[in-house]
Structures are given as C-alpha cells and as structure tokens.
Amino acid sequence: LGRHEEAEPLERERLQVSRIALGSEHPDTLFALSNYATTLHKLGRYEEAEPLMRECLELKRKALGPESPETLKTLGSYAVTLMDLGRTGEAEPLAKERLEISRESLGPEHPCTL
C-alpha cells in the first residue's frame, strides 16, 4: 500500500527473527530478506538494499537453483538496484543473464521472460 517507512522496521525485525529461528536458507527467510531489500529500495536507500539483494540472490541460487522464477525475479531486482546506483556496467550483464535463463528454462511466454 506504499507505506514503506512504516514497513521498514517491521521487515527488518521479521528478517532478524527468521534468520535466528529458521536459518538463512529457509524459504521464509529468503522471502523476508527479499521483502526487506525491496522495501529499502523503494525508500531510495539503494546503498543499503544492494548487499541484501546480492545476498538474497546468492542464497536463492543455492537453495532454489538459478532457473527458479523466484531466483530470476531477484536477479532482475538486483540488476535494477545496481542501475539505480549508477552501476550499469554491473547491471547490464545480470539483466541479460536473467533474460537468457528465462527464455531457456521458462519459455518466451512466461511472465519472468516478458
């Protein structure tokens, strides 16, 4: 609903609790990590969001595989975060990777590919 300022401390706490209770690679923790990084990004706090988004991508690749739609969404989000930081040289290959994997594994009509 666009209330990111209010959501940020709640998302941070949820992530901390989930890491302790479930571990870093648990699907609920990955979801919490992704949500927190996304909230920081939406608040324009790109410097804070970037390492969390990178961590989330690495963990999702390991836990879910590189072809998972969830991993691909995070790959795209990470690329956007890098672009917003002015790091287009790093972002462009990731965006291309996301598109290639999406086309190959999910097909050209899948929402992750479009």
Short mmCIF file of N, CA, C and O in Angstrom, two decimals:
data_model
loop_
_atom_site.label_atom_id
_atom_site.label_comp_id
_atom_site.label_asym_id
_atom_site.label_seq_id
_atom_site.Cartn_x
_atom_site.Cartn_y
_atom_site.Cartn_z
N LEU A 1 0.81 -1.20 0.00
CA LEU A 1 0.00 0.00 0.00
C LEU A 1 0.85 1.26 0.00
O LEU A 1 0.34 2.33 0.24
N GLY A 2 2.15 1.10 -0.19
CA GLY A 2 3.01 2.26 -0.29
C GLY A 2 3.47 2.83 1.04
O GLY A 2 4.03 3.92 1.07
N ARG A 3 3.26 2.13 2.13
CA ARG A 3 3.65 2.64 3.45
C ARG A 3 5.01 2.05 3.85
O ARG A 3 5.15 1.40 4.88
N HIS A 4 5.99 2.32 3.01
CA HIS A 4 7.31 1.71 3.17
C HIS A 4 8.05 2.17 4.41
O HIS A 4 8.79 1.39 5.01
N GLU A 5 7.88 3.43 4.79
CA GLU A 5 8.53 3.95 6.01
C GLU A 5 8.06 3.15 7.23
O GLU A 5 8.86 2.81 8.10
N GLU A 6 6.77 2.86 7.28
CA GLU A 6 6.22 2.10 8.39
C GLU A 6 6.64 0.63 8.31
O GLU A 6 6.84 -0.02 9.34
N ALA A 7 6.75 0.12 7.12
CA ALA A 7 7.06 -1.29 6.92
C ALA A 7 8.53 -1.62 7.22
O ALA A 7 8.83 -2.73 7.66
N GLU A 8 9.42 -0.66 7.00
CA GLU A 8 10.86 -0.94 7.10
C GLU A 8 11.27 -1.57 8.42
O GLU A 8 11.91 -2.62 8.44
N PRO A 9 10.94 -0.99 9.58
CA PRO A 9 11.38 -1.63 10.82
C PRO A 9 10.74 -3.00 11.05
O PRO A 9 11.36 -3.89 11.63
N LEU A 10 9.53 -3.16 10.58
CA LEU A 10 8.85 -4.45 10.72
C LEU A 10 9.51 -5.51 9.84
O LEU A 10 9.71 -6.66 10.27
N GLU A 11 9.86 -5.13 8.62
CA GLU A 11 10.54 -6.05 7.71
C GLU A 11 11.92 -6.42 8.25
O GLU A 11 12.34 -7.58 8.16
N ARG A 12 12.62 -5.45 8.82
CA ARG A 12 13.95 -5.70 9.39
C ARG A 12 13.84 -6.70 10.55
O ARG A 12 14.60 -7.67 10.63
N GLU A 13 12.88 -6.48 11.43
CA GLU A 13 12.70 -7.38 12.57
C GLU A 13 12.29 -8.78 12.11
O GLU A 13 12.79 -9.78 12.63
N ARG A 14 11.41 -8.84 11.15
CA ARG A 14 10.98 -10.14 10.62
C ARG A 14 12.17 -10.91 10.07
O ARG A 14 12.31 -12.12 10.28
N LEU A 15 13.05 -10.24 9.36
CA LEU A 15 14.24 -10.88 8.81
C LEU A 15 15.14 -11.39 9.92
O LEU A 15 15.62 -12.52 9.88
N GLN A 16 15.38 -10.57 10.93
CA GLN A 16 16.25 -10.97 12.04
C GLN A 16 15.70 -12.21 12.75
O GLN A 16 16.44 -13.15 13.02
N VAL A 17 14.42 -12.20 13.04
CA VAL A 17 13.79 -13.33 13.72
C VAL A 17 13.84 -14.58 12.85
O VAL A 17 14.16 -15.67 13.33
N SER A 18 13.57 -14.43 11.58
CA SER A 18 13.56 -15.57 10.67
C SER A 18 14.95 -16.19 10.54
O SER A 18 15.10 -17.41 10.52
N ARG A 19 15.98 -15.35 10.46
CA ARG A 19 17.35 -15.88 10.38
C ARG A 19 17.70 -16.70 11.62
O ARG A 19 18.31 -17.76 11.51
N ILE A 20 17.31 -16.21 12.77
CA ILE A 20 17.62 -16.91 14.01
C ILE A 20 16.80 -18.20 14.13
O ILE A 20 17.34 -19.26 14.44
N ALA A 21 15.51 -18.10 13.87
CA ALA A 21 14.61 -19.24 14.08
C ALA A 21 14.72 -20.30 12.99
O ALA A 21 14.60 -21.50 13.29
N LEU A 22 14.92 -19.88 11.75
CA LEU A 22 14.82 -20.83 10.64
C LEU A 22 16.13 -21.04 9.88
O LEU A 22 16.25 -22.01 9.13
N GLY A 23 17.06 -20.12 10.00
CA GLY A 23 18.31 -20.20 9.25
C GLY A 23 18.23 -19.40 7.97
O GLY A 23 17.15 -19.08 7.47
N SER A 24 19.39 -19.10 7.42
CA SER A 24 19.49 -18.19 6.27
C SER A 24 18.90 -18.74 4.99
O SER A 24 18.49 -17.97 4.13
N GLU A 25 18.88 -20.06 4.81
CA GLU A 25 18.44 -20.63 3.54
C GLU A 25 17.00 -21.11 3.54
O GLU A 25 16.51 -21.62 2.53
N HIS A 26 16.31 -20.94 4.64
CA HIS A 26 14.90 -21.35 4.70
C HIS A 26 14.07 -20.45 3.76
O HIS A 26 14.32 -19.25 3.67
N PRO A 27 13.10 -21.03 3.06
CA PRO A 27 12.29 -20.22 2.14
C PRO A 27 11.64 -18.99 2.79
O PRO A 27 11.58 -17.93 2.17
N ASP A 28 11.19 -19.12 4.03
CA ASP A 28 10.58 -17.96 4.70
C ASP A 28 11.61 -16.85 4.96
O ASP A 28 11.30 -15.67 4.87
N THR A 29 12.85 -17.25 5.26
CA THR A 29 13.91 -16.27 5.47
C THR A 29 14.27 -15.59 4.15
O THR A 29 14.48 -14.37 4.11
N LEU A 30 14.33 -16.38 3.08
CA LEU A 30 14.61 -15.78 1.77
C LEU A 30 13.53 -14.78 1.39
O LEU A 30 13.81 -13.71 0.84
N PHE A 31 12.29 -15.12 1.67
CA PHE A 31 11.17 -14.21 1.40
C PHE A 31 11.31 -12.93 2.22
O PHE A 31 11.15 -11.82 1.70
N ALA A 32 11.66 -13.08 3.51
CA ALA A 32 11.83 -11.91 4.38
C ALA A 32 13.00 -11.04 3.92
O ALA A 32 12.91 -9.81 3.93
N LEU A 33 14.08 -11.68 3.51
CA LEU A 33 15.25 -10.94 3.02
C LEU A 33 14.90 -10.16 1.75
O LEU A 33 15.24 -8.98 1.62
N SER A 34 14.21 -10.82 0.85
CA SER A 34 13.79 -10.16 -0.39
C SER A 34 12.87 -8.98 -0.09
O SER A 34 13.03 -7.89 -0.67
N ASN A 35 11.91 -9.18 0.79
CA ASN A 35 10.98 -8.09 1.13
C ASN A 35 11.69 -6.91 1.77
O ASN A 35 11.39 -5.75 1.46
N TYR A 36 12.63 -7.20 2.67
CA TYR A 36 13.35 -6.10 3.33
C TYR A 36 14.20 -5.32 2.33
O TYR A 36 14.18 -4.09 2.30
N ALA A 37 14.93 -6.04 1.49
CA ALA A 37 15.75 -5.38 0.47
C ALA A 37 14.88 -4.55 -0.46
O ALA A 37 15.24 -3.42 -0.83
N THR A 38 13.74 -5.08 -0.85
CA THR A 38 12.82 -4.37 -1.74
C THR A 38 12.27 -3.11 -1.06
O THR A 38 12.16 -2.05 -1.69
N THR A 39 11.95 -3.22 0.21
CA THR A 39 11.46 -2.06 0.96
C THR A 39 12.52 -0.96 1.00
O THR A 39 12.22 0.21 0.76
N LEU A 40 13.77 -1.34 1.28
CA LEU A 40 14.84 -0.35 1.29
C LEU A 40 15.00 0.29 -0.09
O LEU A 40 15.18 1.52 -0.19
N HIS A 41 14.90 -0.51 -1.12
CA HIS A 41 15.00 0.02 -2.49
C HIS A 41 13.88 1.03 -2.75
O HIS A 41 14.12 2.11 -3.29
N LYS A 42 12.67 0.67 -2.38
CA LYS A 42 11.53 1.57 -2.62
C LYS A 42 11.65 2.87 -1.83
O LYS A 42 11.07 3.88 -2.22
N LEU A 43 12.40 2.82 -0.73
CA LEU A 43 12.64 4.04 0.05
C LEU A 43 13.79 4.85 -0.53
O LEU A 43 14.14 5.91 0.01
N GLY A 44 14.41 4.35 -1.60
CA GLY A 44 15.54 5.04 -2.20
C GLY A 44 16.85 4.81 -1.48
O GLY A 44 17.83 5.49 -1.73
N ARG A 45 16.88 3.83 -0.60
CA ARG A 45 18.07 3.51 0.18
C ARG A 45 18.85 2.40 -0.54
O ARG A 45 19.03 1.29 -0.03
N TYR A 46 19.31 2.72 -1.74
CA TYR A 46 19.92 1.74 -2.63
C TYR A 46 21.21 1.15 -2.07
O TYR A 46 21.48 -0.04 -2.26
N GLU A 47 22.00 1.98 -1.40
CA GLU A 47 23.27 1.51 -0.83
C GLU A 47 23.02 0.42 0.22
O GLU A 47 23.82 -0.50 0.35
N GLU A 48 21.95 0.56 0.97
CA GLU A 48 21.60 -0.45 1.98
C GLU A 48 20.96 -1.68 1.33
O GLU A 48 21.17 -2.80 1.78
N ALA A 49 20.19 -1.45 0.30
CA ALA A 49 19.48 -2.55 -0.36
C ALA A 49 20.43 -3.45 -1.15
O ALA A 49 20.22 -4.68 -1.20
N GLU A 50 21.47 -2.88 -1.74
CA GLU A 50 22.34 -3.64 -2.65
C GLU A 50 22.97 -4.89 -2.02
O GLU A 50 22.85 -5.98 -2.58
N PRO A 51 23.64 -4.80 -0.87
CA PRO A 51 24.24 -6.02 -0.32
C PRO A 51 23.20 -7.06 0.09
O PRO A 51 23.44 -8.27 -0.01
N LEU A 52 22.05 -6.61 0.54
CA LEU A 52 20.99 -7.55 0.90
C LEU A 52 20.42 -8.24 -0.33
O LEU A 52 20.16 -9.45 -0.31
N MET A 53 20.25 -7.48 -1.40
CA MET A 53 19.76 -8.06 -2.64
C MET A 53 20.77 -9.06 -3.20
O MET A 53 20.39 -10.14 -3.68
N ARG A 54 22.05 -8.72 -3.12
CA ARG A 54 23.10 -9.64 -3.58
C ARG A 54 23.09 -10.92 -2.76
O ARG A 54 23.17 -12.02 -3.30
N GLU A 55 23.00 -10.78 -1.44
CA GLU A 55 22.94 -11.94 -0.56
C GLU A 55 21.73 -12.80 -0.89
O GLU A 55 21.82 -14.04 -0.97
N CYS A 56 20.60 -12.17 -1.09
CA CYS A 56 19.37 -12.89 -1.42
C CYS A 56 19.53 -13.66 -2.72
O CYS A 56 19.14 -14.83 -2.82
N LEU A 57 20.13 -13.03 -3.72
CA LEU A 57 20.36 -13.70 -5.00
C LEU A 57 21.25 -14.91 -4.82
O LEU A 57 20.95 -16.00 -5.33
N GLU A 58 22.34 -14.76 -4.09
CA GLU A 58 23.27 -15.88 -3.87
C GLU A 58 22.58 -17.03 -3.15
O GLU A 58 22.74 -18.20 -3.53
N LEU A 59 21.80 -16.72 -2.13
CA LEU A 59 21.11 -17.76 -1.37
C LEU A 59 20.03 -18.44 -2.20
O LEU A 59 19.86 -19.66 -2.12
N LYS A 60 19.30 -17.67 -2.98
CA LYS A 60 18.26 -18.26 -3.83
C LYS A 60 18.87 -19.14 -4.91
O LYS A 60 18.32 -20.21 -5.22
N ARG A 61 19.98 -18.72 -5.48
CA ARG A 61 20.65 -19.56 -6.48
C ARG A 61 21.02 -20.91 -5.87
O ARG A 61 20.86 -21.95 -6.49
N LYS A 62 21.52 -20.87 -4.64
CA LYS A 62 21.94 -22.07 -3.95
C LYS A 62 20.75 -22.94 -3.53
O LYS A 62 20.74 -24.14 -3.74
N ALA A 63 19.75 -22.32 -2.93
CA ALA A 63 18.62 -23.06 -2.36
C ALA A 63 17.57 -23.45 -3.40
O ALA A 63 17.00 -24.54 -3.33
N LEU A 64 17.30 -22.58 -4.36
CA LEU A 64 16.21 -22.80 -5.31
C LEU A 64 16.70 -23.14 -6.71
O LEU A 64 15.92 -23.61 -7.53
N GLY A 65 17.97 -22.82 -6.99
CA GLY A 65 18.52 -23.05 -8.32
C GLY A 65 18.45 -21.79 -9.16
O GLY A 65 17.60 -20.92 -8.93
N PRO A 66 19.32 -21.69 -10.16
CA PRO A 66 19.38 -20.48 -10.98
C PRO A 66 18.18 -20.30 -11.91
O PRO A 66 17.94 -19.19 -12.38
N GLU A 67 17.43 -21.35 -12.16
CA GLU A 67 16.31 -21.26 -13.10
C GLU A 67 14.96 -21.05 -12.41
O GLU A 67 13.94 -20.93 -13.09
N SER A 68 14.96 -21.00 -11.10
CA SER A 68 13.72 -20.78 -10.36
C SER A 68 13.15 -19.40 -10.69
O SER A 68 13.90 -18.41 -10.74
N PRO A 69 11.84 -19.29 -10.89
CA PRO A 69 11.25 -17.96 -11.11
C PRO A 69 11.56 -16.98 -9.98
O PRO A 69 11.78 -15.79 -10.24
N GLU A 70 11.62 -17.47 -8.75
CA GLU A 70 11.95 -16.59 -7.62
C GLU A 70 13.39 -16.07 -7.73
O GLU A 70 13.66 -14.91 -7.45
N THR A 71 14.30 -16.95 -8.12
CA THR A 71 15.69 -16.53 -8.31
C THR A 71 15.78 -15.51 -9.44
O THR A 71 16.49 -14.50 -9.32
N LEU A 72 15.05 -15.76 -10.50
CA LEU A 72 15.08 -14.84 -11.64
C LEU A 72 14.51 -13.48 -11.29
O LEU A 72 15.02 -12.44 -11.73
N LYS A 73 13.46 -13.45 -10.48
CA LYS A 73 12.90 -12.17 -10.04
C LYS A 73 13.94 -11.39 -9.24
O LYS A 73 14.11 -10.18 -9.42
N THR A 74 14.64 -12.10 -8.35
CA THR A 74 15.66 -11.44 -7.53
C THR A 74 16.82 -10.97 -8.38
O THR A 74 17.37 -9.89 -8.16
N LEU A 75 17.19 -11.76 -9.38
CA LEU A 75 18.25 -11.36 -10.31
C LEU A 75 17.88 -10.05 -11.00
O LEU A 75 18.69 -9.12 -11.09
N GLY A 76 16.64 -9.95 -11.44
CA GLY A 76 16.16 -8.72 -12.07
C GLY A 76 16.14 -7.55 -11.10
O GLY A 76 16.56 -6.43 -11.44
N SER A 77 15.70 -7.80 -9.89
CA SER A 77 15.66 -6.73 -8.87
C SER A 77 17.06 -6.25 -8.52
O SER A 77 17.28 -5.05 -8.32
N TYR A 78 17.99 -7.18 -8.46
CA TYR A 78 19.37 -6.81 -8.15
C TYR A 78 19.94 -5.95 -9.28
O TYR A 78 20.59 -4.93 -9.03
N ALA A 79 19.65 -6.32 -10.52
CA ALA A 79 20.12 -5.53 -11.66
C ALA A 79 19.55 -4.11 -11.60
O ALA A 79 20.27 -3.14 -11.85
N VAL A 80 18.28 -3.98 -11.27
CA VAL A 80 17.66 -2.66 -11.16
C VAL A 80 18.31 -1.85 -10.05
O VAL A 80 18.58 -0.65 -10.21
N THR A 81 18.59 -2.50 -8.92
CA THR A 81 19.25 -1.81 -7.82
C THR A 81 20.62 -1.28 -8.24
O THR A 81 20.98 -0.14 -7.95
N LEU A 82 21.37 -2.13 -8.95
CA LEU A 82 22.68 -1.67 -9.45
C LEU A 82 22.53 -0.50 -10.42
O LEU A 82 23.32 0.45 -10.37
N MET A 83 21.53 -0.55 -11.28
CA MET A 83 21.29 0.57 -12.20
C MET A 83 20.97 1.84 -11.44
O MET A 83 21.46 2.92 -11.78
N ASP A 84 20.14 1.71 -10.40
CA ASP A 84 19.79 2.89 -9.60
C ASP A 84 20.98 3.46 -8.85
O ASP A 84 20.97 4.63 -8.48
N LEU A 85 21.99 2.64 -8.64
CA LEU A 85 23.23 3.10 -8.02
C LEU A 85 24.21 3.66 -9.05
O LEU A 85 25.31 4.07 -8.71
N GLY A 86 23.81 3.63 -10.33
CA GLY A 86 24.68 4.11 -11.40
C GLY A 86 25.72 3.09 -11.83
O GLY A 86 26.67 3.43 -12.52
N ARG A 87 25.54 1.85 -11.45
CA ARG A 87 26.49 0.79 -11.76
C ARG A 87 25.99 -0.05 -12.94
O ARG A 87 25.82 -1.25 -12.85
N THR A 88 25.75 0.64 -14.05
CA THR A 88 25.16 -0.02 -15.21
C THR A 88 26.08 -1.08 -15.81
O THR A 88 25.59 -2.06 -16.37
N GLY A 89 27.37 -0.91 -15.68
CA GLY A 89 28.30 -1.90 -16.19
C GLY A 89 28.14 -3.25 -15.50
O GLY A 89 28.36 -4.30 -16.10
N GLU A 90 27.75 -3.24 -14.24
CA GLU A 90 27.49 -4.47 -13.50
C GLU A 90 26.06 -4.96 -13.74
O GLU A 90 25.81 -6.16 -13.75
N ALA A 91 25.14 -4.03 -13.91
CA ALA A 91 23.73 -4.38 -14.04
C ALA A 91 23.40 -5.02 -15.38
O ALA A 91 22.61 -5.98 -15.44
N GLU A 92 23.98 -4.51 -16.44
CA GLU A 92 23.63 -4.98 -17.79
C GLU A 92 23.84 -6.49 -17.98
O GLU A 92 22.94 -7.18 -18.47
N PRO A 93 25.00 -7.05 -17.60
CA PRO A 93 25.17 -8.50 -17.80
C PRO A 93 24.18 -9.32 -16.97
O PRO A 93 23.75 -10.40 -17.40
N LEU A 94 23.81 -8.82 -15.80
CA LEU A 94 22.83 -9.54 -14.97
C LEU A 94 21.45 -9.52 -15.62
O LEU A 94 20.75 -10.54 -15.60
N ALA A 95 21.07 -8.38 -16.18
CA ALA A 95 19.78 -8.30 -16.87
C ALA A 95 19.76 -9.24 -18.08
O ALA A 95 18.76 -9.92 -18.33
N LYS A 96 20.87 -9.31 -18.80
CA LYS A 96 20.95 -10.22 -19.95
C LYS A 96 20.91 -11.67 -19.50
O LYS A 96 20.25 -12.51 -20.13
N GLU A 97 21.60 -11.97 -18.41
CA GLU A 97 21.59 -13.33 -17.86
C GLU A 97 20.17 -13.75 -17.49
O GLU A 97 19.73 -14.86 -17.79
N ARG A 98 19.45 -12.83 -16.83
CA ARG A 98 18.08 -13.12 -16.43
C ARG A 98 17.22 -13.44 -17.65
O ARG A 98 16.45 -14.41 -17.65
N LEU A 99 17.34 -12.64 -18.68
CA LEU A 99 16.55 -12.85 -19.88
C LEU A 99 16.91 -14.18 -20.56
O LEU A 99 16.01 -14.93 -20.95
N GLU A 100 18.19 -14.47 -20.67
CA GLU A 100 18.63 -15.73 -21.30
C GLU A 100 18.10 -16.94 -20.54
O GLU A 100 17.55 -17.87 -21.15
N ILE A 101 18.29 -16.95 -19.23
CA ILE A 101 17.83 -18.09 -18.43
C ILE A 101 16.32 -18.22 -18.51
O ILE A 101 15.79 -19.32 -18.64
N SER A 102 15.63 -17.10 -18.44
CA SER A 102 14.16 -17.13 -18.52
C SER A 102 13.69 -17.73 -19.84
O SER A 102 12.80 -18.58 -19.86
N ARG A 103 14.28 -17.29 -20.93
CA ARG A 103 13.90 -17.81 -22.25
C ARG A 103 14.15 -19.31 -22.35
O ARG A 103 13.32 -20.06 -22.84
N GLU A 104 15.34 -19.73 -21.88
CA GLU A 104 15.73 -21.14 -22.00
C GLU A 104 14.94 -22.05 -21.09
O GLU A 104 14.52 -23.14 -21.49
N SER A 105 14.76 -21.65 -19.84
CA SER A 105 14.15 -22.55 -18.87
C SER A 105 12.64 -22.41 -18.73
O SER A 105 11.95 -23.38 -18.44
N LEU A 106 12.12 -21.22 -18.95
CA LEU A 106 10.69 -20.98 -18.74
C LEU A 106 9.92 -20.76 -20.03
O LEU A 106 8.70 -20.86 -20.04
N GLY A 107 10.63 -20.44 -21.10
CA GLY A 107 9.97 -20.20 -22.37
C GLY A 107 9.71 -18.72 -22.61
O GLY A 107 9.67 -17.93 -21.67
N PRO A 108 9.50 -18.36 -23.87
CA PRO A 108 9.35 -16.94 -24.21
C PRO A 108 8.05 -16.29 -23.74
O PRO A 108 7.96 -15.07 -23.69
N GLU A 109 7.06 -17.09 -23.37
CA GLU A 109 5.77 -16.53 -22.96
C GLU A 109 5.59 -16.44 -21.45
O GLU A 109 4.57 -15.94 -20.98
N HIS A 110 6.55 -16.95 -20.68
CA HIS A 110 6.43 -16.93 -19.22
C HIS A 110 6.54 -15.49 -18.72
O HIS A 110 7.33 -14.71 -19.26
N PRO A 111 5.79 -15.13 -17.67
CA PRO A 111 5.86 -13.76 -17.12
C PRO A 111 7.25 -13.30 -16.74
O PRO A 111 7.58 -12.12 -16.87
N CYS A 112 8.11 -14.22 -16.29
CA CYS A 112 9.50 -13.84 -15.93
C CYS A 112 10.30 -13.47 -17.18
O CYS A 112 11.29 -12.75 -17.08
N THR A 113 9.90 -14.00 -18.32
CA THR A 113 10.62 -13.71 -19.55
C THR A 113 10.14 -12.40 -20.17
O THR A 113 10.92 -11.66 -20.74
N LEU A 114 8.86 -12.14 -20.04
CA LEU A 114 8.29 -10.93 -20.62
C LEU A 114 8.73 -9.77 -19.79
O LEU A 114 9.13 -8.80 -19.91
#
